[in-house]
Tab-separated table of C-alpha atoms in Angstrom:
chain	number	residue	atom	x	y	z
A	22	UNK	CA	-14.459	-36.996	0.684
A	23	UNK	CA	-14.886	-34.176	-1.928
A	24	UNK	CA	-14.176	-30.288	-1.086
A	25	UNK	CA	-15.038	-27.642	-4.102
A	26	UNK	CA	-13.319	-24.473	-2.417
A	27	UNK	CA	-13.558	-21.472	-5.101
A	28	UNK	CA	-10.287	-18.447	-4.612
A	29	UNK	CA	-11.214	-14.875	-5.624
A	30	UNK	CA	-8.583	-12.301	-6.116
A	31	UNK	CA	-8.264	-9.703	-7.430
A	32	UNK	CA	-6.149	-10.802	-10.309
A	33	UNK	CA	-8.368	-13.773	-10.951
A	34	UNK	CA	-10.193	-16.311	-9.062
A	35	UNK	CA	-9.580	-20.425	-8.383
A	36	UNK	CA	-10.587	-22.863	-8.022
A	37	UNK	CA	-9.293	-26.083	-6.084
A	38	UNK	CA	-10.575	-29.482	-5.543
A	39	UNK	CA	-9.815	-31.798	-2.413
A	40	UNK	CA	-9.655	-35.250	-1.820
A	41	UNK	CA	-9.754	-35.891	1.736
A	42	UNK	CA	-9.076	-39.778	3.160
A	43	UNK	CA	-6.442	-41.491	4.848
A	44	UNK	CA	-6.546	-38.313	7.837
A	45	UNK	CA	-4.315	-36.827	4.618
A	46	UNK	CA	-5.680	-34.751	1.124
A	47	UNK	CA	-4.280	-33.937	-1.901
A	48	UNK	CA	-5.359	-30.197	-4.244
A	49	UNK	CA	-5.848	-30.268	-7.236
A	50	UNK	CA	-6.349	-26.727	-9.221
A	51	UNK	CA	-9.750	-27.639	-11.463
A	52	UNK	CA	-10.008	-23.943	-12.885
A	53	UNK	CA	-8.394	-20.847	-13.139
A	54	UNK	CA	-9.018	-16.833	-15.177
A	55	UNK	CA	-7.607	-13.944	-14.528
A	56	UNK	CA	-10.087	-11.183	-13.350
A	57	UNK	CA	-9.290	-7.655	-13.837
A	58	UNK	CA	-11.386	-4.066	-13.156
A	59	UNK	CA	-12.912	-3.066	-16.027
A	60	UNK	CA	-13.210	1.608	-16.182
A	61	UNK	CA	-16.533	3.148	-17.055
A	62	UNK	CA	-16.952	7.291	-17.121
A	63	UNK	CA	-13.798	7.761	-15.067
A	64	UNK	CA	-15.212	4.424	-12.456
A	65	UNK	CA	-13.531	1.074	-11.670
A	66	UNK	CA	-15.845	-1.856	-11.889
A	67	UNK	CA	-15.382	-5.055	-11.303
A	68	UNK	CA	-17.628	-8.249	-13.980
A	69	UNK	CA	-19.837	-10.370	-11.533
A	70	UNK	CA	-20.979	-11.769	-14.246
A	71	UNK	CA	-17.691	-13.272	-15.389
A	72	UNK	CA	-16.973	-14.051	-12.055
A	73	UNK	CA	-19.842	-16.019	-12.129
A	74	UNK	CA	-19.663	-17.896	-15.073
A	75	UNK	CA	-16.456	-18.732	-14.517
A	76	UNK	CA	-17.138	-20.036	-11.069
A	77	UNK	CA	-19.594	-22.290	-12.455
A	78	UNK	CA	-17.543	-23.343	-15.222
A	79	UNK	CA	-14.516	-24.515	-12.659
A	80	UNK	CA	-18.440	-25.970	-9.931
A	81	UNK	CA	-19.198	-27.864	-13.590
A	82	UNK	CA	-15.758	-29.452	-14.071
A	83	UNK	CA	-15.880	-31.155	-10.148
A	84	UNK	CA	-19.161	-32.405	-10.692
A	85	UNK	CA	-17.998	-34.276	-13.511
A	86	UNK	CA	-14.710	-35.201	-11.683
A	87	UNK	CA	-16.192	-36.325	-8.927
A	88	UNK	CA	-19.406	-37.991	-10.520
A	89	UNK	CA	-21.269	-34.491	-9.632
A	90	UNK	CA	-20.515	-36.633	-5.457
A	91	UNK	CA	-18.808	-32.764	-4.047
A	92	UNK	CA	-19.302	-32.578	0.331
A	93	UNK	CA	-18.383	-28.989	0.632
A	94	UNK	CA	-18.354	-25.794	-2.095
A	95	UNK	CA	-17.276	-23.198	-0.265
A	96	UNK	CA	-15.636	-19.101	-0.997
A	97	UNK	CA	-12.781	-16.796	-0.460
A	98	UNK	CA	-12.702	-13.172	-1.831
A	99	UNK	CA	-10.859	-10.236	-1.222
A	100	UNK	CA	-13.415	-8.002	1.427
A	101	UNK	CA	-14.645	-4.525	1.216
A	102	UNK	CA	-16.530	-5.252	-2.020
A	103	UNK	CA	-20.301	-5.658	-1.854
A	104	UNK	CA	-23.804	-4.894	-4.250
A	105	UNK	CA	-27.194	-4.464	-3.505
A	106	UNK	CA	-30.266	-7.306	-4.391
A	107	UNK	CA	-33.484	-7.277	-3.996
A	108	UNK	CA	-35.983	-9.551	-1.514
A	109	UNK	CA	-35.557	-10.820	-5.060
A	110	UNK	CA	-31.827	-12.382	-5.004
A	111	UNK	CA	-32.029	-9.499	-7.936
A	112	UNK	CA	-28.733	-7.426	-8.808
A	113	UNK	CA	-29.527	-3.804	-8.098
A	114	UNK	CA	-26.465	-2.658	-8.374
A	115	UNK	CA	-22.438	-3.428	-10.293
A	116	UNK	CA	-19.709	-4.414	-8.397
A	117	UNK	CA	-17.484	-0.852	-7.444
A	118	UNK	CA	-13.791	-2.686	-7.176
A	119	UNK	CA	-12.203	-1.190	-4.008
A	120	UNK	CA	-9.590	0.986	-5.919
A	121	UNK	CA	-12.555	3.457	-7.144
A	122	UNK	CA	-11.776	7.206	-7.265
A	123	UNK	CA	-15.127	7.368	-5.054
A	124	UNK	CA	-13.604	7.796	-1.806
A	125	UNK	CA	-10.937	9.525	-2.149
A	126	UNK	CA	-13.139	12.395	-4.103
A	127	UNK	CA	-15.307	12.863	-0.552
A	128	UNK	CA	-12.686	11.967	2.187
A	129	UNK	CA	-11.800	15.215	3.401
A	130	UNK	CA	-15.914	14.932	4.046
A	131	UNK	CA	-16.152	12.250	5.437
A	132	UNK	CA	-13.157	12.180	7.990
A	133	UNK	CA	-15.627	15.317	8.512
A	134	UNK	CA	-17.871	13.114	10.278
A	135	UNK	CA	-16.921	11.092	12.161
A	136	UNK	CA	-12.596	11.604	11.819
A	137	UNK	CA	-9.604	8.644	11.766
A	138	UNK	CA	-8.725	8.644	15.218
A	139	UNK	CA	-12.608	8.269	16.343
A	140	UNK	CA	-13.032	5.669	13.093
A	141	UNK	CA	-9.759	2.792	14.954
A	142	UNK	CA	-11.797	3.545	18.077
A	143	UNK	CA	-14.975	2.313	16.838
A	144	UNK	CA	-13.999	0.239	14.884
A	145	UNK	CA	-10.278	-1.001	15.277
A	146	UNK	CA	-9.608	-1.297	11.563
A	147	UNK	CA	-6.680	0.287	9.161
A	148	UNK	CA	-8.071	3.488	7.174
A	149	UNK	CA	-8.323	3.003	3.587
A	150	UNK	CA	-9.736	4.557	0.739
A	151	UNK	CA	-11.197	1.313	0.051
A	152	UNK	CA	-13.350	0.437	3.195
A	153	UNK	CA	-16.803	-1.039	3.023
A	154	UNK	CA	-17.704	2.162	4.758
A	155	UNK	CA	-16.005	5.146	3.379
A	156	UNK	CA	-17.538	3.025	0.079
A	157	UNK	CA	-20.686	3.742	1.071
A	158	UNK	CA	-19.975	7.222	2.261
A	159	UNK	CA	-18.961	8.457	-0.974
A	160	UNK	CA	-22.564	6.676	-2.164
A	161	UNK	CA	-24.063	8.940	-0.068
A	162	UNK	CA	-22.131	12.175	-0.303
A	163	UNK	CA	-22.451	10.800	-4.509
A	164	UNK	CA	-26.648	11.197	-4.270
A	165	UNK	CA	-26.915	7.413	-4.662
A	166	UNK	CA	-28.805	6.966	-0.982
A	167	UNK	CA	-31.396	6.643	-2.437
A	168	UNK	CA	-29.965	2.866	-2.646
A	169	UNK	CA	-28.635	1.989	0.602
A	170	UNK	CA	-32.953	2.425	1.529
A	171	UNK	CA	-34.375	1.077	-1.510
A	172	UNK	CA	-32.245	-1.631	-1.463
A	173	UNK	CA	-32.876	-4.966	1.015
A	174	UNK	CA	-29.538	-6.532	1.861
A	175	UNK	CA	-26.191	-5.510	1.074
A	176	UNK	CA	-23.722	-8.744	0.085
A	177	UNK	CA	-20.103	-8.580	0.079
A	178	UNK	CA	-18.996	-10.652	-3.110
A	179	UNK	CA	-18.885	-14.778	-1.566
A	180	UNK	CA	-22.072	-13.886	-0.017
A	181	UNK	CA	-23.482	-12.402	-3.284
A	182	UNK	CA	-22.176	-15.645	-5.672
A	183	UNK	CA	-23.419	-18.061	-1.915
A	184	UNK	CA	-26.532	-16.622	-2.859
A	185	UNK	CA	-26.838	-16.773	-6.575
A	186	UNK	CA	-26.220	-20.382	-5.356
A	187	UNK	CA	-28.978	-20.620	-2.310
A	188	UNK	CA	-30.770	-17.837	-1.876
A	189	UNK	CA	-29.929	-17.555	1.571
A	190	UNK	CA	-28.600	-13.513	2.522
A	191	UNK	CA	-25.875	-13.391	4.969
A	192	UNK	CA	-22.943	-11.347	6.231
A	193	UNK	CA	-19.669	-13.782	7.211
A	194	UNK	CA	-17.835	-12.768	9.659
A	195	UNK	CA	-14.470	-11.772	8.391
A	196	UNK	CA	-15.782	-10.045	5.510
A	197	UNK	CA	-18.119	-8.063	7.713
A	198	UNK	CA	-15.112	-6.787	10.864
A	199	UNK	CA	-13.015	-5.334	8.241
A	200	UNK	CA	-15.946	-2.984	6.331
A	201	UNK	CA	-15.310	-0.199	8.884
A	202	UNK	CA	-18.493	-0.442	10.737
A	203	UNK	CA	-17.769	-3.276	13.313
A	204	UNK	CA	-17.998	-2.760	16.831
A	205	UNK	CA	-16.030	-5.962	17.845
A	206	UNK	CA	-15.925	-5.360	21.653
A	207	UNK	CA	-20.036	-5.476	21.167
A	208	UNK	CA	-19.461	-8.492	18.895
A	209	UNK	CA	-21.878	-6.489	16.370
A	210	UNK	CA	-22.338	-3.378	14.306
A	211	UNK	CA	-21.148	-0.752	15.203
A	212	UNK	CA	-25.385	1.673	15.299
A	213	UNK	CA	-22.388	4.958	16.018
A	214	UNK	CA	-20.863	4.516	12.918
A	215	UNK	CA	-24.207	3.442	10.903
A	216	UNK	CA	-25.368	6.599	11.723
A	217	UNK	CA	-22.624	8.622	10.638
A	218	UNK	CA	-24.827	7.912	6.984
A	219	UNK	CA	-28.071	6.153	8.175
A	220	UNK	CA	-26.760	3.485	6.926
A	221	UNK	CA	-29.707	0.929	8.125
A	222	UNK	CA	-28.636	-2.146	10.486
A	223	UNK	CA	-31.745	-4.449	8.573
A	224	UNK	CA	-29.051	-4.082	5.378
A	225	UNK	CA	-26.439	-6.479	6.617
A	226	UNK	CA	-27.827	-10.153	6.251
A	227	UNK	CA	-27.756	-13.275	8.988
A	228	UNK	CA	-24.136	-12.169	10.367
A	229	UNK	CA	-23.452	-16.422	10.844
A	230	UNK	CA	-19.052	-17.054	11.228
A	231	UNK	CA	-16.913	-19.244	9.420
A	232	UNK	CA	-17.898	-24.035	10.602
A	233	UNK	CA	-21.249	-22.762	9.724
A	234	UNK	CA	-23.054	-25.585	7.107
A	235	UNK	CA	-24.589	-22.867	5.747
A	236	UNK	CA	-27.001	-25.983	3.367
A	237	UNK	CA	-27.615	-27.126	-0.030
A	238	UNK	CA	-27.907	-25.764	-3.615
A	239	UNK	CA	-31.243	-24.055	-5.197
A	240	UNK	CA	-33.086	-25.954	-6.894
A	241	UNK	CA	-33.246	-23.720	-9.659
A	242	UNK	CA	-29.144	-23.501	-9.461
A	243	UNK	CA	-29.404	-27.162	-9.216
A	244	UNK	CA	-32.001	-27.491	-12.651
A	245	UNK	CA	-29.418	-24.892	-14.384
A	246	UNK	CA	-26.334	-26.918	-13.097
A	247	UNK	CA	-28.412	-30.388	-14.195
A	248	UNK	CA	-26.421	-31.532	-10.681
A	249	UNK	CA	-28.008	-32.984	-8.022
A	250	UNK	CA	-27.278	-30.231	-5.844
A	251	UNK	CA	-24.514	-29.998	-2.803
A	252	UNK	CA	-23.177	-28.686	0.412
A	253	UNK	CA	-22.219	-24.992	0.619
A	254	UNK	CA	-20.133	-24.157	3.744
A	255	UNK	CA	-19.041	-20.866	5.017
A	256	UNK	CA	-15.625	-20.603	6.308
A	257	UNK	CA	-13.442	-17.339	6.735
A	258	UNK	CA	-14.525	-15.546	2.985
A	259	UNK	CA	-12.540	-13.084	3.980
A	260	UNK	CA	-8.890	-14.437	1.917
A	261	UNK	CA	-6.463	-13.284	4.476
A	262	UNK	CA	-8.252	-14.886	7.215
A	263	UNK	CA	-8.093	-18.218	6.232
A	264	UNK	CA	-4.768	-17.512	4.639
A	265	UNK	CA	-2.882	-17.302	8.047
A	266	UNK	CA	-5.070	-20.272	8.941
A	267	UNK	CA	-2.677	-22.674	6.496
A	268	UNK	CA	1.052	-21.385	8.798
A	269	UNK	CA	2.709	-24.644	9.281
A	270	UNK	CA	4.508	-22.939	12.001
A	271	UNK	CA	2.569	-23.180	15.668
A	272	UNK	CA	4.186	-20.235	17.387
A	273	UNK	CA	4.402	-16.373	17.964
A	274	UNK	CA	5.499	-15.970	14.089
A	275	UNK	CA	5.164	-12.777	12.162
A	276	UNK	CA	2.443	-13.840	9.289
A	277	UNK	CA	2.784	-12.295	5.605
A	278	UNK	CA	-0.050	-13.581	3.616
A	279	UNK	CA	1.817	-11.567	-0.626
A	280	UNK	CA	-0.402	-11.814	-3.344
A	281	UNK	CA	-1.455	-8.232	-4.567
A	282	UNK	CA	-1.568	-7.027	-1.383
A	283	UNK	CA	1.323	-7.895	1.547
A	284	UNK	CA	-1.459	-8.351	4.710
A	285	UNK	CA	1.428	-8.431	7.435
A	286	UNK	CA	0.433	-9.703	10.873
A	287	UNK	CA	0.060	-12.308	13.516
A	288	UNK	CA	-2.486	-14.076	15.369
A	289	UNK	CA	-3.932	-12.422	18.784
A	290	UNK	CA	-6.926	-13.807	21.617
A	291	UNK	CA	-8.123	-10.495	20.958
A	292	UNK	CA	-8.730	-7.152	19.836
A	293	UNK	CA	-4.965	-4.269	20.080
A	294	UNK	CA	-6.724	-0.761	20.086
A	295	UNK	CA	-4.708	1.894	21.025
A	296	UNK	CA	-2.978	5.586	19.682
A	297	UNK	CA	-0.142	3.304	18.692
A	298	UNK	CA	-1.857	0.667	16.819
A	299	UNK	CA	-4.171	4.198	14.753
A	300	UNK	CA	-0.190	6.018	14.614
A	301	UNK	CA	1.037	2.979	13.412
A	302	UNK	CA	-2.212	2.152	10.671
A	303	UNK	CA	-2.750	-1.468	12.133
A	304	UNK	CA	-5.241	-3.668	10.928
A	305	UNK	CA	-7.739	-5.905	13.410
A	306	UNK	CA	-9.230	-7.577	12.313
A	307	UNK	CA	-11.717	-11.118	12.788
A	308	UNK	CA	-10.289	-14.951	12.361
A	309	UNK	CA	-11.625	-18.352	13.078
A	310	UNK	CA	-12.302	-18.632	16.381
A	311	UNK	CA	-9.133	-17.412	18.397
A	312	UNK	CA	-7.513	-16.246	15.808
A	313	UNK	CA	-7.881	-12.927	15.550
A	314	UNK	CA	-5.177	-11.542	13.127
A	315	UNK	CA	-3.174	-7.673	14.246
A	316	UNK	CA	-1.981	-6.030	9.879
A	317	UNK	CA	-1.247	-3.903	8.277
A	318	UNK	CA	-1.539	-3.634	4.672
A	319	UNK	CA	1.666	-2.981	1.821
A	320	UNK	CA	0.893	-2.833	-1.108
A	321	UNK	CA	2.765	-6.145	-2.666
A	322	UNK	CA	2.821	-7.988	-6.010
A	323	UNK	CA	0.371	-5.363	-7.228
A	324	UNK	CA	3.646	-3.679	-7.924
A	325	UNK	CA	4.785	-7.060	-10.088
A	326	UNK	CA	1.930	-7.278	-12.287
A	327	UNK	CA	1.138	-4.194	-13.304
A	328	UNK	CA	4.314	-4.033	-14.070
A	329	UNK	CA	4.635	-7.324	-16.300
A	330	UNK	CA	1.233	-5.831	-18.067
A	331	UNK	CA	2.682	-2.537	-18.163
A	332	UNK	CA	5.343	-4.525	-20.560
A	333	UNK	CA	2.888	-6.787	-22.281
A	334	UNK	CA	1.002	-3.752	-23.376
A	335	UNK	CA	4.017	-2.516	-25.020
A	336	UNK	CA	5.042	-4.975	-26.740
A	337	UNK	CA	7.293	-7.196	-23.761
A	338	UNK	CA	4.686	-10.143	-22.892
A	339	UNK	CA	7.519	-11.242	-19.558
A	340	UNK	CA	7.351	-13.836	-17.857
A	341	UNK	CA	7.354	-13.731	-13.222
A	342	UNK	CA	10.333	-16.783	-13.587
A	343	UNK	CA	12.043	-14.410	-16.582
A	344	UNK	CA	11.462	-10.680	-14.401
A	345	UNK	CA	12.711	-12.261	-12.036
A	346	UNK	CA	16.608	-13.416	-13.504
A	347	UNK	CA	16.282	-9.739	-15.030
A	348	UNK	CA	16.720	-8.580	-11.384
A	349	UNK	CA	19.625	-10.944	-10.009
A	350	UNK	CA	21.696	-9.549	-13.357
A	351	UNK	CA	21.066	-5.943	-11.427
A	352	UNK	CA	22.874	-3.882	-9.626
A	353	UNK	CA	22.101	-3.947	-6.141
A	354	UNK	CA	19.825	-0.777	-3.550
A	355	UNK	CA	20.299	0.871	-6.864
A	356	UNK	CA	17.363	2.787	-6.041
A	357	UNK	CA	14.212	1.968	-2.422
A	358	UNK	CA	10.675	4.023	-2.745
A	359	UNK	CA	8.153	3.554	0.119
A	360	UNK	CA	4.834	1.064	-0.888
A	361	UNK	CA	2.305	3.400	0.700
A	362	UNK	CA	2.875	5.456	-1.778
A	363	UNK	CA	-0.437	6.904	-2.987
A	364	UNK	CA	1.392	7.650	-6.215
A	365	UNK	CA	1.537	3.149	-7.684
A	366	UNK	CA	-2.565	3.091	-5.702
A	367	UNK	CA	-4.072	3.329	-9.321
A	368	UNK	CA	-3.543	0.830	-12.099
A	369	UNK	CA	-1.344	2.201	-15.249
A	370	UNK	CA	1.671	2.229	-16.089
A	371	UNK	CA	3.552	1.139	-13.610
A	372	UNK	CA	7.657	1.254	-14.517
A	373	UNK	CA	6.834	5.489	-15.570
A	374	UNK	CA	5.379	5.781	-11.866
A	375	UNK	CA	8.111	4.149	-9.907
A	376	UNK	CA	10.735	6.466	-12.311
A	377	UNK	CA	9.359	9.676	-11.450
A	378	UNK	CA	9.106	8.731	-7.672
A	379	UNK	CA	13.342	7.508	-8.340
A	380	UNK	CA	13.098	11.300	-10.131
A	381	UNK	CA	11.740	13.383	-7.792
A	382	UNK	CA	13.783	11.369	-4.511
A	383	UNK	CA	17.105	10.540	-6.572
A	384	UNK	CA	17.528	12.778	-9.078
A	385	UNK	CA	18.083	9.588	-11.305
A	386	UNK	CA	16.055	6.781	-12.495
A	387	UNK	CA	16.080	2.882	-13.008
A	388	UNK	CA	15.924	1.988	-16.747
A	389	UNK	CA	15.989	-1.458	-17.406
A	390	UNK	CA	13.000	-3.751	-16.562
A	391	UNK	CA	15.593	-5.480	-14.291
A	392	UNK	CA	16.507	-2.358	-12.045
A	393	UNK	CA	12.571	-1.642	-11.799
A	394	UNK	CA	11.785	-5.293	-10.533
A	395	UNK	CA	14.781	-4.956	-8.697
A	396	UNK	CA	13.813	-2.031	-7.144
A	397	UNK	CA	10.378	-3.338	-6.613
A	398	UNK	CA	11.578	-6.561	-4.257
A	399	UNK	CA	14.417	-4.497	-2.398
A	400	UNK	CA	10.943	-2.404	-0.651
A	401	UNK	CA	9.173	-4.157	-0.440
A	402	UNK	CA	11.892	-5.982	2.315
A	403	UNK	CA	12.434	-3.122	3.847
A	404	UNK	CA	8.572	-2.220	4.147
A	405	UNK	CA	8.564	-5.499	5.806
A	406	UNK	CA	10.811	-5.386	8.130
A	407	UNK	CA	9.385	-2.050	9.080
A	408	UNK	CA	6.153	-3.361	9.333
A	409	UNK	CA	7.282	-6.208	11.382
A	410	UNK	CA	9.319	-3.912	14.482
A	411	UNK	CA	5.086	-2.146	14.266
A	412	UNK	CA	3.593	-5.266	15.427
A	413	UNK	CA	6.339	-6.914	17.610
A	414	UNK	CA	5.826	-3.115	19.557
A	415	UNK	CA	2.242	-3.248	20.218
A	416	UNK	CA	1.419	-6.269	20.328
A	417	UNK	CA	4.171	-6.969	22.946
A	418	UNK	CA	5.785	-10.293	21.563
A	419	UNK	CA	9.153	-10.818	19.587
A	420	UNK	CA	7.672	-12.834	15.419
A	421	UNK	CA	11.599	-14.601	15.975
A	422	UNK	CA	10.262	-15.947	12.845
A	423	UNK	CA	8.663	-15.113	8.872
A	424	UNK	CA	6.102	-17.390	7.291
A	425	UNK	CA	5.630	-16.019	3.738
A	426	UNK	CA	2.558	-17.768	2.246
A	427	UNK	CA	0.370	-16.536	-1.264
A	428	UNK	CA	1.407	-16.573	-4.089
A	429	UNK	CA	4.810	-13.948	-3.415
A	430	UNK	CA	5.722	-17.596	-1.027
A	431	UNK	CA	7.870	-18.621	-5.065
A	432	UNK	CA	9.210	-15.178	-5.255
A	433	UNK	CA	11.909	-16.552	-3.934
A	434	UNK	CA	14.113	-13.463	-3.824
A	435	UNK	CA	11.028	-11.423	-2.346
A	436	UNK	CA	11.732	-14.397	-0.067
A	437	UNK	CA	15.446	-13.790	0.740
A	438	UNK	CA	15.047	-10.765	0.376
A	439	UNK	CA	12.910	-10.474	3.189
A	440	UNK	CA	15.152	-12.933	5.216
A	441	UNK	CA	17.900	-10.028	5.202
A	442	UNK	CA	16.264	-7.289	5.525
A	443	UNK	CA	14.830	-8.607	8.265
A	444	UNK	CA	16.931	-10.495	9.580
A	445	UNK	CA	15.153	-13.158	11.293
A	446	UNK	CA	13.852	-17.151	9.181
A	447	UNK	CA	11.255	-17.514	5.793
A	448	UNK	CA	9.344	-20.123	6.375
A	449	UNK	CA	8.357	-19.364	2.386
A	450	UNK	CA	4.547	-21.388	1.957
A	451	UNK	CA	2.299	-23.096	1.139
A	452	UNK	CA	1.208	-21.020	-1.505
A	453	UNK	CA	-2.128	-21.772	-1.946
A	454	UNK	CA	-2.690	-20.806	1.704
A	455	UNK	CA	-6.129	-19.585	1.138
A	456	UNK	CA	-7.355	-22.468	-0.476
A	457	UNK	CA	-5.541	-24.740	1.557
A	458	UNK	CA	-6.992	-22.618	4.515
A	459	UNK	CA	-10.698	-22.972	2.962
A	460	UNK	CA	-10.419	-26.285	3.014
A	461	UNK	CA	-9.318	-26.465	6.720
A	462	UNK	CA	-12.151	-24.468	7.478
A	463	UNK	CA	-14.641	-26.259	5.744
A	464	UNK	CA	-12.780	-30.084	7.571
A	465	UNK	CA	-14.765	-28.783	10.601
A	466	UNK	CA	-18.067	-27.172	8.903
A	467	UNK	CA	-18.554	-30.790	6.968
A	468	UNK	CA	-17.602	-32.427	10.764
A	469	UNK	CA	-14.557	-34.502	8.734
A	470	UNK	CA	-12.089	-32.751	11.790
A	471	UNK	CA	-13.420	-32.037	15.648
A	472	UNK	CA	-10.148	-28.987	15.972
A	473	UNK	CA	-8.386	-27.096	13.469
A	474	UNK	CA	-5.383	-28.694	14.266
A	475	UNK	CA	-7.105	-31.871	13.570
A	476	UNK	CA	-7.403	-30.191	10.590
A	477	UNK	CA	-4.775	-28.580	9.754
A	478	UNK	CA	-3.062	-32.178	9.982
A	479	UNK	CA	-5.497	-33.456	7.891
A	480	UNK	CA	-4.094	-30.502	4.815
A	481	UNK	CA	0.164	-30.752	5.832
A	482	UNK	CA	0.857	-33.506	3.213
A	483	UNK	CA	-0.608	-31.680	0.632
A	484	UNK	CA	1.812	-28.906	0.355
A	485	UNK	CA	5.830	-27.657	1.327
A	486	UNK	CA	7.954	-24.515	1.898
A	487	UNK	CA	10.837	-24.090	2.754
A	488	UNK	CA	13.298	-21.931	4.699
A	489	UNK	CA	15.050	-19.071	3.627
A	490	UNK	CA	17.996	-17.310	5.940
A	491	UNK	CA	19.574	-13.742	6.321
A	492	UNK	CA	22.266	-13.003	4.506
A	493	UNK	CA	24.838	-9.671	3.863
A	494	UNK	CA	22.627	-8.091	7.154
A	495	UNK	CA	25.591	-5.834	7.848
A	496	UNK	CA	24.296	-4.085	4.227
A	497	UNK	CA	21.094	-4.936	3.718
A	498	UNK	CA	21.127	-2.730	7.505
A	499	UNK	CA	22.899	0.392	5.655
A	500	UNK	CA	21.087	0.043	3.469
A	501	UNK	CA	17.866	0.098	5.797
A	502	UNK	CA	17.669	3.570	7.594
A	503	UNK	CA	18.389	5.380	4.282
A	504	UNK	CA	14.710	4.232	3.680
A	505	UNK	CA	13.851	5.206	7.218
A	506	UNK	CA	14.275	8.178	5.551
A	507	UNK	CA	13.236	8.423	2.256
A	508	UNK	CA	9.914	7.235	3.818
A	509	UNK	CA	9.664	9.925	6.093
A	510	UNK	CA	9.021	6.304	8.785
A	511	UNK	CA	10.791	6.280	12.509
A	512	UNK	CA	11.453	2.376	14.234
A	513	UNK	CA	9.886	1.856	18.525
A	514	UNK	CA	12.626	0.243	20.888
A	515	UNK	CA	12.873	-3.238	20.177
A	516	UNK	CA	11.164	-5.451	22.534
């Protein structure tokens, strides 16, 4: 079998071709491209046309590599962003980026209709400016509510691309579940939240669970791509849900899907919506059946990506490996910062922002590139530890192992620092966790695997892992106490 997976991230897209046979799989990355947001008149947008073009370049390569024999194709991406279409599938709006400032402008008014406490109680989602509900509410506050009333469907990015291929309009479950408009208890959209801004329920496509074989590509697309067509499957389209399914750890553990964001969580049988969860802003997120997620977002590789971009714009194009070597040579624990500070949320000038934060809190600042990168990794490791402690307390289960997946699994310094800070073994890998989770569910959708465990067994030979054990824990514990004071965080009592 030839399985094709498109994984779209905030910084780039990748297409993976998996050859499946004899009970195992081999995977190759056949196409990759950069993905960035663009600012126009103070608003941020994704270039969905370029994303579609690049996706098709990858699909074309797969058609050629397989002699036009693709058994299944599926898409995953970051969540919350969307576009509107009319009944013929024509795009009515561009795709705004979740970092757009419109939600911040209107946050007070939005929370005046439904408080943060009410929203958390109803949806179990974290309160965050990027949530789909916040974006739709901000549209209404900006006077654009007429779009909601007149559009045919709202489609999340993967569902929008699927519509381009198949003509079908769905609302995939894992993406819907993190929109801040979903009721886990009713397994349906939350009418009270929709009513707060008169959001029509009819805007959403057919609610579709991962593991569904949706159908084949439509003839107009086949003609355009010069292909006989291929089946399209529905997977866990929220990239974090896909990434978590790739974990090789079979016992209770903390899972960190580490890309632009670090999604730090654990898997549970069902949602946990409590006052303590609200105070810690832990998100409930839907996954494959039996793999509900309780997690927290922490900005992660975003710091490295933005720092790398800043230096490139100023004439120094560092590789990730060079940045790691510079950080290794820098003095430890020169500076720490809280990754949750709103100062760091928007793109641009990341090293300057970190220096500004340190000047405000220390009266001095990191000067060299290595010092800046090292304080990023040390600060992230501290925040990871704090978040895992929150998860243990609210889930009421110990998480003795950390499985770090995604691009961050390749950052050996971050993996080692996380083990040091948390005092726990870190298993790093797979680094292409999202694509592996995507393909895993396609195996079930196509009938190539009967169960999730069987599908995981097929995928396991396609990746490697590496273990990190804690070092210098006393020193890390000492600086962790300083970090808690710096970030005004407190740690719950141990189990």
